[in-house]
Coordinates of C-alpha atoms in Angstrom, one line a residue:
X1 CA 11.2 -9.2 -14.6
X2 CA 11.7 -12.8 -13.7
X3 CA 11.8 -14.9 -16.1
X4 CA 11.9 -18.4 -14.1
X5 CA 8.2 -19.2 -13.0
X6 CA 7.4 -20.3 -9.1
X7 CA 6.2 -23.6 -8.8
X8 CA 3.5 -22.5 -6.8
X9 CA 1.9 -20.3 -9.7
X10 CA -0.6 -22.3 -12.4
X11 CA -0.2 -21.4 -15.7
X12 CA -2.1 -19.1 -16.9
X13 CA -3.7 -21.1 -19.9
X14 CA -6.7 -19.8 -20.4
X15 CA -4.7 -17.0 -22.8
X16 CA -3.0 -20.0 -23.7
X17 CA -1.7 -18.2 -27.1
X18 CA 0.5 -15.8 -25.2
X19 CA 4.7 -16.8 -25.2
X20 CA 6.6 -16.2 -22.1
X21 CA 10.6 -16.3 -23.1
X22 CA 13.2 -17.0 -21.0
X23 CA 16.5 -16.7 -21.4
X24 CA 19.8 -18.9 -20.9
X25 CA 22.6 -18.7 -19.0
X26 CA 25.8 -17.4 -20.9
X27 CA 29.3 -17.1 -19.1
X28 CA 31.2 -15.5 -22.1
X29 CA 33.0 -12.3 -20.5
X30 CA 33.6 -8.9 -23.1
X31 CA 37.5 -10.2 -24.4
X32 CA 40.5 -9.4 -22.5
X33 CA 41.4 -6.3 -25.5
X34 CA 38.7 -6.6 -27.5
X35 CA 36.6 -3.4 -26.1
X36 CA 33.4 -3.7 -27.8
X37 CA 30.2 -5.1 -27.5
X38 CA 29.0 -7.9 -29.9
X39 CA 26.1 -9.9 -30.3
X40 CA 26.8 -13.3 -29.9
X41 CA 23.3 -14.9 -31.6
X42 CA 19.9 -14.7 -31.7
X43 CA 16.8 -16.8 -29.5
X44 CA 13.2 -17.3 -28.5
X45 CA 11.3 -19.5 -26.8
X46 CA 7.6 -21.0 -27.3
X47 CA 6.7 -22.3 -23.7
X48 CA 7.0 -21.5 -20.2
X49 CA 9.4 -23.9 -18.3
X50 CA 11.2 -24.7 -15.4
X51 CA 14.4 -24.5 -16.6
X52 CA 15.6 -22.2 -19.9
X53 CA 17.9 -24.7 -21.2
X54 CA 14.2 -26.1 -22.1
X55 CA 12.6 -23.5 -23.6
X56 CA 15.4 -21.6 -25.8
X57 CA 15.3 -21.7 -29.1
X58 CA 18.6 -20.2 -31.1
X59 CA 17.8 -18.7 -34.2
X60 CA 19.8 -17.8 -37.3
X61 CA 19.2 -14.2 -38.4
X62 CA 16.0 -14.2 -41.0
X63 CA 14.6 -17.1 -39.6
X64 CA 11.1 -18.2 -39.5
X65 CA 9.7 -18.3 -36.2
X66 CA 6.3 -17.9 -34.1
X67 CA 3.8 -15.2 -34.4
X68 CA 3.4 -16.2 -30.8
X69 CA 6.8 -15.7 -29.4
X70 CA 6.5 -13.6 -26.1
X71 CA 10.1 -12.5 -26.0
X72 CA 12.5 -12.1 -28.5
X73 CA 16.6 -12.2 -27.2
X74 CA 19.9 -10.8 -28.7
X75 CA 22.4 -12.2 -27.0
X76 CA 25.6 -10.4 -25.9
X77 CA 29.3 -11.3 -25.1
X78 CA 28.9 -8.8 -22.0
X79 CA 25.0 -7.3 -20.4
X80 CA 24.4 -3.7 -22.2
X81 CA 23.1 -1.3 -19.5
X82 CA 20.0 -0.4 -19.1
X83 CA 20.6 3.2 -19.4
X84 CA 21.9 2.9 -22.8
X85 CA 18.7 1.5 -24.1
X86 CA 16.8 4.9 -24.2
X87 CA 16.6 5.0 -28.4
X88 CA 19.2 2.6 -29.1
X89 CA 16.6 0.1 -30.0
X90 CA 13.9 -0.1 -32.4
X91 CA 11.6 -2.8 -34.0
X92 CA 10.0 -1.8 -37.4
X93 CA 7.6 -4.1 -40.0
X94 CA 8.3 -4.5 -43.6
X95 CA 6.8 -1.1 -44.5
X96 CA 9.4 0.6 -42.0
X97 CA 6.4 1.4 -39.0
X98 CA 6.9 1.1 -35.9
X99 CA 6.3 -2.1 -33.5
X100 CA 5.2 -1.2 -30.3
X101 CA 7.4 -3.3 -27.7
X102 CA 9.0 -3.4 -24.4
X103 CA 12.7 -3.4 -24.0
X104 CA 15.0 -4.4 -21.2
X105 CA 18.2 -6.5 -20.3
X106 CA 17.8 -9.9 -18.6
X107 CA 17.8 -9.2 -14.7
X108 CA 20.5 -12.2 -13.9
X109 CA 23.5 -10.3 -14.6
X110 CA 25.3 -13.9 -16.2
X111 CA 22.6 -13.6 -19.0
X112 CA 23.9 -11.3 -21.2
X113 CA 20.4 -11.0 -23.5
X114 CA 18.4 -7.7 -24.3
X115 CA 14.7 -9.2 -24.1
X116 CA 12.3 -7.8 -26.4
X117 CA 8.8 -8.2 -25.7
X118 CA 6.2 -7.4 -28.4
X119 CA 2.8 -5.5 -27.0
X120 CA 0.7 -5.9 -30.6
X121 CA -0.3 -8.9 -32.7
X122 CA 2.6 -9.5 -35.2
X123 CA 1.1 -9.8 -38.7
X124 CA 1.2 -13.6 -40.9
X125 CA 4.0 -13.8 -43.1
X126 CA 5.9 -10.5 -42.1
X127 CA 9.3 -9.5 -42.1
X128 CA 10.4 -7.6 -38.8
X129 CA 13.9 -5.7 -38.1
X130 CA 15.5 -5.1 -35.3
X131 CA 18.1 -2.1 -35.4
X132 CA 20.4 -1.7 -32.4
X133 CA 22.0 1.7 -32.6
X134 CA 26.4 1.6 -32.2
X135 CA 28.4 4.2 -31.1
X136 CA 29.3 6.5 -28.2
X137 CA 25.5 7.2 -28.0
X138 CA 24.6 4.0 -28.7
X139 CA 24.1 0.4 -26.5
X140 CA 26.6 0.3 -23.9
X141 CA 28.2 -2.8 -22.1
X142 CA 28.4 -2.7 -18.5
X143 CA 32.2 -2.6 -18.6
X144 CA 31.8 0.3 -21.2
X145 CA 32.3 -1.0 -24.3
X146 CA 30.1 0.1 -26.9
X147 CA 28.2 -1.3 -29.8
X148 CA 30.8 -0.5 -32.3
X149 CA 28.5 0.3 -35.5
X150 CA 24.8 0.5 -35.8
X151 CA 23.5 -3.0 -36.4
X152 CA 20.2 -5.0 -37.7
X153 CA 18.8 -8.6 -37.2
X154 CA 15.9 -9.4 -38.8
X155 CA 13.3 -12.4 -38.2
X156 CA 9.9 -13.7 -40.2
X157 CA 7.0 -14.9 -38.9
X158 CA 5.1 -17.9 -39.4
X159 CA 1.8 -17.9 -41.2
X160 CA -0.2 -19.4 -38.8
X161 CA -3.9 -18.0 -37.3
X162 CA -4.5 -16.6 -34.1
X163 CA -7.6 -17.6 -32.3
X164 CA -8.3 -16.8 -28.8
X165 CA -6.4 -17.4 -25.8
X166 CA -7.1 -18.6 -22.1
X167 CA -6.4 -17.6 -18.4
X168 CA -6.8 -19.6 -15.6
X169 CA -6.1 -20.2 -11.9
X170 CA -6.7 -22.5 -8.7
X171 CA -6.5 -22.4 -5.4
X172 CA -2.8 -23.7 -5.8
X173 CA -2.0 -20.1 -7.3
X174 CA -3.3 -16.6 -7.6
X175 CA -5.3 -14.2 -9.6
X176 CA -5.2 -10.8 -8.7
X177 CA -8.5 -9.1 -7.5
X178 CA -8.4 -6.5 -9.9
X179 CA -6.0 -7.4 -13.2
X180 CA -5.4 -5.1 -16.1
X181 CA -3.0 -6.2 -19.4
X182 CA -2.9 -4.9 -23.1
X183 CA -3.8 -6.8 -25.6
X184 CA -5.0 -6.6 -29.4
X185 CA -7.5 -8.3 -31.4
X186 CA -9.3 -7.5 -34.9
X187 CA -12.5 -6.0 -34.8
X188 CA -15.6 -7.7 -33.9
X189 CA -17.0 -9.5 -31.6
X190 CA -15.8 -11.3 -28.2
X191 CA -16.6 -12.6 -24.8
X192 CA -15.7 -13.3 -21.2
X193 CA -16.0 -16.5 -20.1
X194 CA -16.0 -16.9 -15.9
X195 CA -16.0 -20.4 -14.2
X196 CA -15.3 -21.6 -10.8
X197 CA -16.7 -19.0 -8.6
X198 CA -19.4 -19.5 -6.5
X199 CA -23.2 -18.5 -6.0
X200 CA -22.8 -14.7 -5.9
X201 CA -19.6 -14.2 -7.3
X202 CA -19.4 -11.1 -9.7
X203 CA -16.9 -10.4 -12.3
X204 CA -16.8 -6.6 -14.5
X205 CA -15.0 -6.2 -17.7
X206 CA -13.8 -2.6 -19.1
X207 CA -12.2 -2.6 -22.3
X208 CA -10.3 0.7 -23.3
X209 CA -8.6 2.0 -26.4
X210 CA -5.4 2.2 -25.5
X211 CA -4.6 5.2 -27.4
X212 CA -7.4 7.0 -26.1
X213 CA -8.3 5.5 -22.9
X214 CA -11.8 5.5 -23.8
X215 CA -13.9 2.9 -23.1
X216 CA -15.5 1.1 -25.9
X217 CA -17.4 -2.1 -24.1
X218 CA -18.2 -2.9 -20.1
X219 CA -20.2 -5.2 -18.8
X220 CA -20.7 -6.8 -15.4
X221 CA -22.2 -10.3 -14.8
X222 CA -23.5 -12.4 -11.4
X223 CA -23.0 -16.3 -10.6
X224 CA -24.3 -18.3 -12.4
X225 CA -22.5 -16.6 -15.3
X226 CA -23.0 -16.3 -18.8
X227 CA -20.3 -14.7 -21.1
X228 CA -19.4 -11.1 -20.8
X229 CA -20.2 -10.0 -24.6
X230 CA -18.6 -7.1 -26.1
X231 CA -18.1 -5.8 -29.5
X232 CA -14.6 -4.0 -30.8
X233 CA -14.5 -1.4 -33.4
X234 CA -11.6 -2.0 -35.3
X235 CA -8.1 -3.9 -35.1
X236 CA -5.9 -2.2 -32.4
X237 CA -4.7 -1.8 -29.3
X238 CA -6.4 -2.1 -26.4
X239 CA -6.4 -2.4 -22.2
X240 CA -8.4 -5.1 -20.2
X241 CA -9.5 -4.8 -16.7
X242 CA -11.3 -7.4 -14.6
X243 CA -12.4 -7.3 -11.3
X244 CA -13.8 -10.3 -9.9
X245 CA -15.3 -11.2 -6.5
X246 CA -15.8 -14.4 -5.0
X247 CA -15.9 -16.8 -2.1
X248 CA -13.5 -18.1 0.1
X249 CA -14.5 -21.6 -0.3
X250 CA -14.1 -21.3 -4.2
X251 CA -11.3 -23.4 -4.9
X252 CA -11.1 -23.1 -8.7
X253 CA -12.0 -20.6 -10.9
X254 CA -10.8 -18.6 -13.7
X255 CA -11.3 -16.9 -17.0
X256 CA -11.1 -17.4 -20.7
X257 CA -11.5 -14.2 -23.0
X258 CA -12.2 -14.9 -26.7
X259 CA -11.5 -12.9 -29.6
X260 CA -10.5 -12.6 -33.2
X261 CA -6.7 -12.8 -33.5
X262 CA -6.5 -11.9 -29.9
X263 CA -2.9 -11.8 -28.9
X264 CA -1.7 -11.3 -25.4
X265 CA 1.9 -10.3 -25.0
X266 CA 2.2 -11.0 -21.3
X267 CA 0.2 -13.3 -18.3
X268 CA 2.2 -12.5 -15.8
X269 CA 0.9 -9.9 -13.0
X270 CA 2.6 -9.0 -10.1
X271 CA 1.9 -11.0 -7.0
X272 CA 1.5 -8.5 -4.0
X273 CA -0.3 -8.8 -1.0
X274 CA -1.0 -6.9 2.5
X275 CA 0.9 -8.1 5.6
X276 CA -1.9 -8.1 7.8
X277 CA -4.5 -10.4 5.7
X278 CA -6.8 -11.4 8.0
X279 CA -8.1 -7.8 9.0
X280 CA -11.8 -7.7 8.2
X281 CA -12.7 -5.4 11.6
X282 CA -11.6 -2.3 12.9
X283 CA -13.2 -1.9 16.4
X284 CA -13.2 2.2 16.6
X285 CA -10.0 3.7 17.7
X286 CA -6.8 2.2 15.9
X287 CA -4.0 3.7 14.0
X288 CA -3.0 0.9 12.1
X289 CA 0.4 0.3 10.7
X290 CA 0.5 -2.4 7.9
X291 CA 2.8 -3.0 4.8
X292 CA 2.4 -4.2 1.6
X293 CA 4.9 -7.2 0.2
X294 CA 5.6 -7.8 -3.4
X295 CA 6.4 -11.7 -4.0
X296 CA 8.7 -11.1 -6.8
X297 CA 12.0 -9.4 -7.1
X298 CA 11.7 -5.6 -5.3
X299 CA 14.2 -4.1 -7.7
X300 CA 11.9 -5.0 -10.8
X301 CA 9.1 -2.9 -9.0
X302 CA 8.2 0.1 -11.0
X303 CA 5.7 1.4 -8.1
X304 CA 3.3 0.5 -5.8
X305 CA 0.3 2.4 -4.7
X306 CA -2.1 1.8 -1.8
X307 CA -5.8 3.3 -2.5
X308 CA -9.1 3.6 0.5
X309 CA -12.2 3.6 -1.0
X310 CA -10.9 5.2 -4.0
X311 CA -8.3 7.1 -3.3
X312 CA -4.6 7.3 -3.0
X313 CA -3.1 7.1 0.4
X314 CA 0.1 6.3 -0.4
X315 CA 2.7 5.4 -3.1
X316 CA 6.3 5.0 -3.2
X317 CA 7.2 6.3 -6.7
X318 CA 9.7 8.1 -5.7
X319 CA 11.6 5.2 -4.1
X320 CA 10.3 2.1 -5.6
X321 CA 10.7 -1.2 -3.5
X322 CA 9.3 -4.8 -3.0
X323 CA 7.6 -3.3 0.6
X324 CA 5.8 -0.5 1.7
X325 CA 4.1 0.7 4.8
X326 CA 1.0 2.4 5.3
X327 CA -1.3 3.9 8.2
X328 CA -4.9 3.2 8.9
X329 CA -6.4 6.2 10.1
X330 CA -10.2 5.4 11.4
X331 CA -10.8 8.8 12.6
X332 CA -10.7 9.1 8.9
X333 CA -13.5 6.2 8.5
X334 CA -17.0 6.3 8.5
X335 CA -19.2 3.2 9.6
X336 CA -19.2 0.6 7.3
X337 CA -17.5 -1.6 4.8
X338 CA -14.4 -0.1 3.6
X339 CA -11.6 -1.4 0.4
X340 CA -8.0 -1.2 0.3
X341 CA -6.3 -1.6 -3.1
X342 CA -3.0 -2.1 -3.3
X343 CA -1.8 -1.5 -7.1
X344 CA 1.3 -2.9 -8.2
X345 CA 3.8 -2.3 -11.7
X346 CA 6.8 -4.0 -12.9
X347 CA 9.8 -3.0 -15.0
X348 CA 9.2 -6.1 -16.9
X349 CA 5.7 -6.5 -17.7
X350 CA 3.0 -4.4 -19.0
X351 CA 0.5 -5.8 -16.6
X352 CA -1.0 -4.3 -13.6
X353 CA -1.9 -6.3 -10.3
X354 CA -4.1 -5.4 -7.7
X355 CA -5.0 -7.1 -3.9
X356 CA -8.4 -5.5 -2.4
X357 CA -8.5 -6.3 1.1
X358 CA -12.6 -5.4 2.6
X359 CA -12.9 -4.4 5.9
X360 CA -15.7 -3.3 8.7
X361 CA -15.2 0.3 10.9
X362 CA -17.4 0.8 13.4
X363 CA -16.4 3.8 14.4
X364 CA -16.5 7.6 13.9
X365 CA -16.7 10.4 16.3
X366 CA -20.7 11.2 16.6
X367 CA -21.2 13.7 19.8
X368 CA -23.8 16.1 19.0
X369 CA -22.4 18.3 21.9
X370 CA -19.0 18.9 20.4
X371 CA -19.0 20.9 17.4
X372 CA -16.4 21.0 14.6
X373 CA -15.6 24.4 15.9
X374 CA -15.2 23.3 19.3
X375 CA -11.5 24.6 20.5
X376 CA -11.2 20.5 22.1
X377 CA -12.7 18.9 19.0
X378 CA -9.5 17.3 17.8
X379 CA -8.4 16.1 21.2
X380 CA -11.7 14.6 22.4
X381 CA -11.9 12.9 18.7
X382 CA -8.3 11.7 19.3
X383 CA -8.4 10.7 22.7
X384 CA -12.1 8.9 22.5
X385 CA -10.3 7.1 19.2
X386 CA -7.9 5.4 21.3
X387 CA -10.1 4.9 24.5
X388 CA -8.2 7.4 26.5
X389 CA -11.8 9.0 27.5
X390 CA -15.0 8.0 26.9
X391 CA -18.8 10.1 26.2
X392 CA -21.0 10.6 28.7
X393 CA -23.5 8.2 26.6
X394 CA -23.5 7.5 23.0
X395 CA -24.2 10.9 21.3
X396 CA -22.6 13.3 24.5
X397 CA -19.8 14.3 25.7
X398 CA -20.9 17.0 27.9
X399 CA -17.2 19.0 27.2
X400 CA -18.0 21.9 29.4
X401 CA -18.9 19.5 32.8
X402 CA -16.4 19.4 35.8
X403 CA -14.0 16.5 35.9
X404 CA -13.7 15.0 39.4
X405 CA -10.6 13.7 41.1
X406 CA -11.4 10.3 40.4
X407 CA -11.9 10.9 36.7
X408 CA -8.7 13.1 36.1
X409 CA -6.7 10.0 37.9
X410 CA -7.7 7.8 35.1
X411 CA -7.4 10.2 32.3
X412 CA -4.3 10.9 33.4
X413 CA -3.2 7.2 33.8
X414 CA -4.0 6.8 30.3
X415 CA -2.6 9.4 28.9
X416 CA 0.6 8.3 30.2
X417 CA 0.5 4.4 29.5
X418 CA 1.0 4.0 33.1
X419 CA 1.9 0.2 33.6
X420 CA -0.6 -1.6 35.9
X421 CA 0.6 -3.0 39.0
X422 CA -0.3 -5.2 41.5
X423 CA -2.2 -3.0 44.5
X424 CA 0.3 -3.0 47.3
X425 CA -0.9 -0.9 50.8
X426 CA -3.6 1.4 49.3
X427 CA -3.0 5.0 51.0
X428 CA -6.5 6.5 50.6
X429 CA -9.6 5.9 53.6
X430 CA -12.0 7.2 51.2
X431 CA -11.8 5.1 48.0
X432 CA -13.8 2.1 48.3
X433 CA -12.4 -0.8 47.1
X434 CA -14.7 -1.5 44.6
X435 CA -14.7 1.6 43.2
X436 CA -13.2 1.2 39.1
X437 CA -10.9 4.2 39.4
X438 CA -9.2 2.7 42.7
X439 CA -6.8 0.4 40.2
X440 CA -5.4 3.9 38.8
X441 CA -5.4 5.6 41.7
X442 CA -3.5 3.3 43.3
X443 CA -0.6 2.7 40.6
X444 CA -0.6 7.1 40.2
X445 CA 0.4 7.0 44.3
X446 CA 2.7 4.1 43.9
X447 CA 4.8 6.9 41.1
X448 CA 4.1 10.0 43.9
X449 CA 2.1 11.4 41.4
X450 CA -1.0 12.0 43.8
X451 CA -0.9 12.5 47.7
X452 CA -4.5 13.8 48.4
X453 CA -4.3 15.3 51.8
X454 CA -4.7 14.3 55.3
X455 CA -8.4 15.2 57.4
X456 CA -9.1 13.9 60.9
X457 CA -5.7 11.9 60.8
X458 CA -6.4 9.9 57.9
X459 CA -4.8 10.4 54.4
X460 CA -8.1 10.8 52.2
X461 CA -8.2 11.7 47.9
X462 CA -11.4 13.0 47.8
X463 CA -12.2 10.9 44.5
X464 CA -15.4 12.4 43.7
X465 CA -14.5 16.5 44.3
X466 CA -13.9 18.6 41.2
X467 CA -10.4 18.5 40.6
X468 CA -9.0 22.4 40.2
X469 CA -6.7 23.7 37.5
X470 CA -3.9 24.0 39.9
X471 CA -4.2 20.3 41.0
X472 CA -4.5 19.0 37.8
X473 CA -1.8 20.7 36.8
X474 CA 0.3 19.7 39.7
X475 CA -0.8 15.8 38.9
X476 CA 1.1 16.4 35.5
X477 CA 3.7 18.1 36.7
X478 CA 4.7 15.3 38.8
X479 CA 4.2 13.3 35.6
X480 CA 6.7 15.1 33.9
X481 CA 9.0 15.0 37.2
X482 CA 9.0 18.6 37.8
X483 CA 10.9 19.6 40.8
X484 CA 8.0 21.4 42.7
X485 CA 10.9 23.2 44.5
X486 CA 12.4 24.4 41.6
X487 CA 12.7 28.1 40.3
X488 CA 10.3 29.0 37.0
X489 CA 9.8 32.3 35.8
X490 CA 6.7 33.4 37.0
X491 CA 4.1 33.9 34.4
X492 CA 2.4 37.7 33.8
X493 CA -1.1 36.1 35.1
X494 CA -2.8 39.0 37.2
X495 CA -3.9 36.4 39.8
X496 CA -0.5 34.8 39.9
X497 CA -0.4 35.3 43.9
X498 CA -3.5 32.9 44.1
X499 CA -1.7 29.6 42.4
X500 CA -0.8 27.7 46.0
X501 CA 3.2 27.5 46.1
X502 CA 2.9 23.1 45.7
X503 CA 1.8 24.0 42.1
X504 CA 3.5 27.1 41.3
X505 CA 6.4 25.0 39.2
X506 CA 4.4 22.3 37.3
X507 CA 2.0 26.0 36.1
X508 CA 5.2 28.0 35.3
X509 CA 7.0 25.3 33.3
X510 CA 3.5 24.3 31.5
X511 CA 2.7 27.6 30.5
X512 CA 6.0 28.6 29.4
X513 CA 6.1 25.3 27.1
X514 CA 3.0 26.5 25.8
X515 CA 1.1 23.0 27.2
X516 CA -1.5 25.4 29.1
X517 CA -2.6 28.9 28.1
X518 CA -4.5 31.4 30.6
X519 CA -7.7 33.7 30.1
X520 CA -8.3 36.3 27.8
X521 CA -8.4 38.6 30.9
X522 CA -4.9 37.7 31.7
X523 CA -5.6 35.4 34.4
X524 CA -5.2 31.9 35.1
X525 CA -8.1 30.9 37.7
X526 CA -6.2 28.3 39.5
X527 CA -9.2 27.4 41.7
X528 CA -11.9 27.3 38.8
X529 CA -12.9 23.6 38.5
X530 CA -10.9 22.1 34.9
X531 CA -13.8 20.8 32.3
X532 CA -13.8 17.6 30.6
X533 CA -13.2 19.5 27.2
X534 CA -10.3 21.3 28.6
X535 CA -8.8 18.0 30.6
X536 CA -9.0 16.6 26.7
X537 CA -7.0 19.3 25.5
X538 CA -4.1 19.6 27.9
X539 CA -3.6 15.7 27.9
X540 CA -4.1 14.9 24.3
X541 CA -0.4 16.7 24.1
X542 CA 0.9 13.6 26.0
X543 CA -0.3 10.7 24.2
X544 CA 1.8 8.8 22.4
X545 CA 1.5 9.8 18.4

């Protein structure tokens, strides 16, 4: 958790009662001999600075301080480990109950502090201990030392009244889309107050127990606002979320909630956001490779999910880190507007942060002439996704028609990436030149990957002919720079003596790869004319994943 605030965040006032404590700088080493662990004094602070030298507030032990302190610090001669913290450390009322609070060591390893961070309202008046637990099982220094004997501090606080508190941004800072924080008030009555966001901006409040995780009040509201009511049944503990919406041109805005004794432990929420912020369109067939960034320190990050419409995508809580990637599938989308959420944790704060990003997909495969059970489904989908081939008209693909030449040239430019180039001398008499396959044509000659045939002395590619099995095949096996003169293994086709010798290598090294498959009657057809549906599936296994 960092304690140091960016100059480029607002306070967040409108819970103005919450404390965030930050801690000093110490340079006190464990002593040369000494082999233990001792605390060194006691400190809190009351108000959010720029520098801690500011804010801290040394203590005596038994002293009086706010009941809205944030953190509370013990400060060390040396930084006890975080591993040793697992119940070492406790924080009990007067009547010996349990305080529910959030424990862990300064992150700037020359502040030796163990921060403790209350998540209830602290009572008027009320004595608090701390016990920190000694021993071989007990806190640890980093050197190794240990906490020689079990030890208690103890602090009072104040008798003054909580109210309500405040939260606030501007367009100088940042409010997630979607925030969620404990907090705990008495029972009774409360409300949301939005300002700030435009005509049409919307903001939802769900209030849980946070023992249960039932909800006990919601409500939803439109610009112009008026106060989110809602009504809590007894003193406790509970969980906030609000999700707001708004306009780009809404330059301030913000929240205040009100409640009785409301007590906030924490207004800090982790700043993440997606690397590509600016999409609002995807176009039909893209795969899209984005990453989420957390602002703050990456080893603080407890996890980060990214969620579609929903559901979970991806999350890296088995690695946690300040940025993780993600893929876009829209074959995966249907038309329309579509969220991201990108949910974020910290180590150091009980708050939840969360960026939605909207965005528009206009595409999904809709041919009424390919069926789910269609053996070329998945290739046409794929290939159609990233423009490789295209339907017949909007709703038809017409899978089972013949390809021509033409048409197999430019499928099987695609399929390849084939780099444009500049038309040099075109070979072919029968390609007009404003014909729109004649740019791929002539860059597939310019590789030797086609060399049509010669008829009346002139070197022709018969564009719009059928193309055949055995010269599509041939066209790929150039491709794939397979020596036509080379020896392959015949496959056991029945009609093997029919494949013409200039295509017997690209078939025999295809089929043994398992790229191409025969009949069911063992045969291969070489001179049957190859489908579209069939062209899909042999070149879909050549695109680039």
């Amino acid at each position: 958790m960092s304690f140091t605030r960016r100059s480029k965040l607002p306070l967040l006032l409108a819970l103005s009662l919450i404390v965030t404590l930050i801690f000093p700088s110490f340079t006190a080493m464990a002593e040369e001999g000494n082999g233990e662990l001792m605390l060194d004094g006691l400190a809190y602070t009351l108000h959010p600075a720029l520098s801690l030298e500011e804010t801290l507030v040394r203590v005596p032990d038994v002293a009086v301080i706010p009941r809205t302190f944030g953190t509370y610090y013990l400060l060390f001669n040396d930084v006890p480990t975080v591993e040793s913290l697992q119940g070492a450390v406790h924080v009990t009322n007067s009547a010996g109950a349990d305080v529910t609070s959030l424990f862990h060591i300064y992150p700037d390893s020359s502040r030796r502090a163990l921060a403790i961070e209350r998540l209830q309202r602290l009572k008027r008046n009320e004595l608090y201990t701390v016990t920190l637990k000694g021993g071989a099982d007990g806190l640890v220094s980093s050197w190794g030392f240990p906490l020689p004997n079990d030890l208690t501090v103890n602090f009072r606080t104040d008798g003054q009244y909580l109210f309500n508190e405040a939260y606030f941004t501007s367009y100088q800072g940042w409010i997630p889309d979607l925030t969620e924080f404990p907090f705990s008030a008495g029972a009774g009555t409360g409300e949301l107050v939005a300002s700030g966001l435009g005509q049409d901006g919307q903001v939802k409040l769900v209030i849980r127990d946070a023992d249960t995780k039932e909800i006990v009040s919601e409500g939803t509201q439109t610009m112009p606002l008026s106060p989110i009511r809602f009504t809590l049944p007894q003193d406790g503990i509970y969980l906030a979320a609000i999700t707001h919406t708004y306009q780009q041109w809404d330059m301030q805005y913000g929240f205040k909630i009100q409640a009785a004794e409301l007590d906030i432990p924490s207004r800090d929420f982790p700043e993440v956001y997606f690397r590509n912020r600016n999409l609002n369109f995807i176009s039909d067939r893209m795969n899209l490779l984005d990453y989420v960034t957390y602002e703050g320190d990456w080893s603080d990050v407890e996890y980060m999910q990214v969620w579609l419409d929903g559901k979970k995508i991806v999350d890296n809580l088995a690695a946690p880190t300040g940025l993780m990637p993600y893929v876009l599938d829209s074959r995966e989308l249907s038309d329309g507007t579509h969220k991201l959420h990108v949910v974020t944790k910290t180590k150091s704060s009980p708050n939840i942060g969360t960026s939605m990003l909207e965005f528009l997909s206009t595409y999904k495969l809709k041919f009424t002439d390919v069926a789910l059970n269609y053996f070329g489904y998945h290739a046409i989908r794929n290939m159609t996704r990233k423009q490789l081939l295209s339907g017949t008209s909007v709703t038809t693909f017409e899978p089972d028609r013949d390809v021509s030449r033409k048409e197999f040239a430019t499928m099987l430019h695609q399929a390849f990436d084939v780099t444009p180039e500049p038309e040099g001398e075109f070979p072919f008499a029968d390609v007009k030149a404003d014909d729109w396959s004649r740019p791929f044509i002539a860059d597939l000659a310019a590789l030797d990957w086609v060399s049509g045939e010669v008829q009346a002395g002139e070197r022709v590619f018969l564009p719009e002919r059928s193309i055949t099995r055995a010269e599509a095949l041939a066209m790929i096996g150039r491709a794939l720079q397979i020596d036509p003169n080379a020896y392959v293994e015949a496959p056991a086709f029945q009609d093997w003596k029919s494949v013409p010798d200039w295509a017997r290598a690209s078939i025999a090294s295809l089929t043994r790869d398992g790229c191409v498959h025969g009949f069911p009657d063992n045969t291969f057809r070489p001179q049957q004319n190859l489908s579209r549906g069939e062209a899909a599936v042999i070149l879909n296994q050549f695109v680039k994943k």
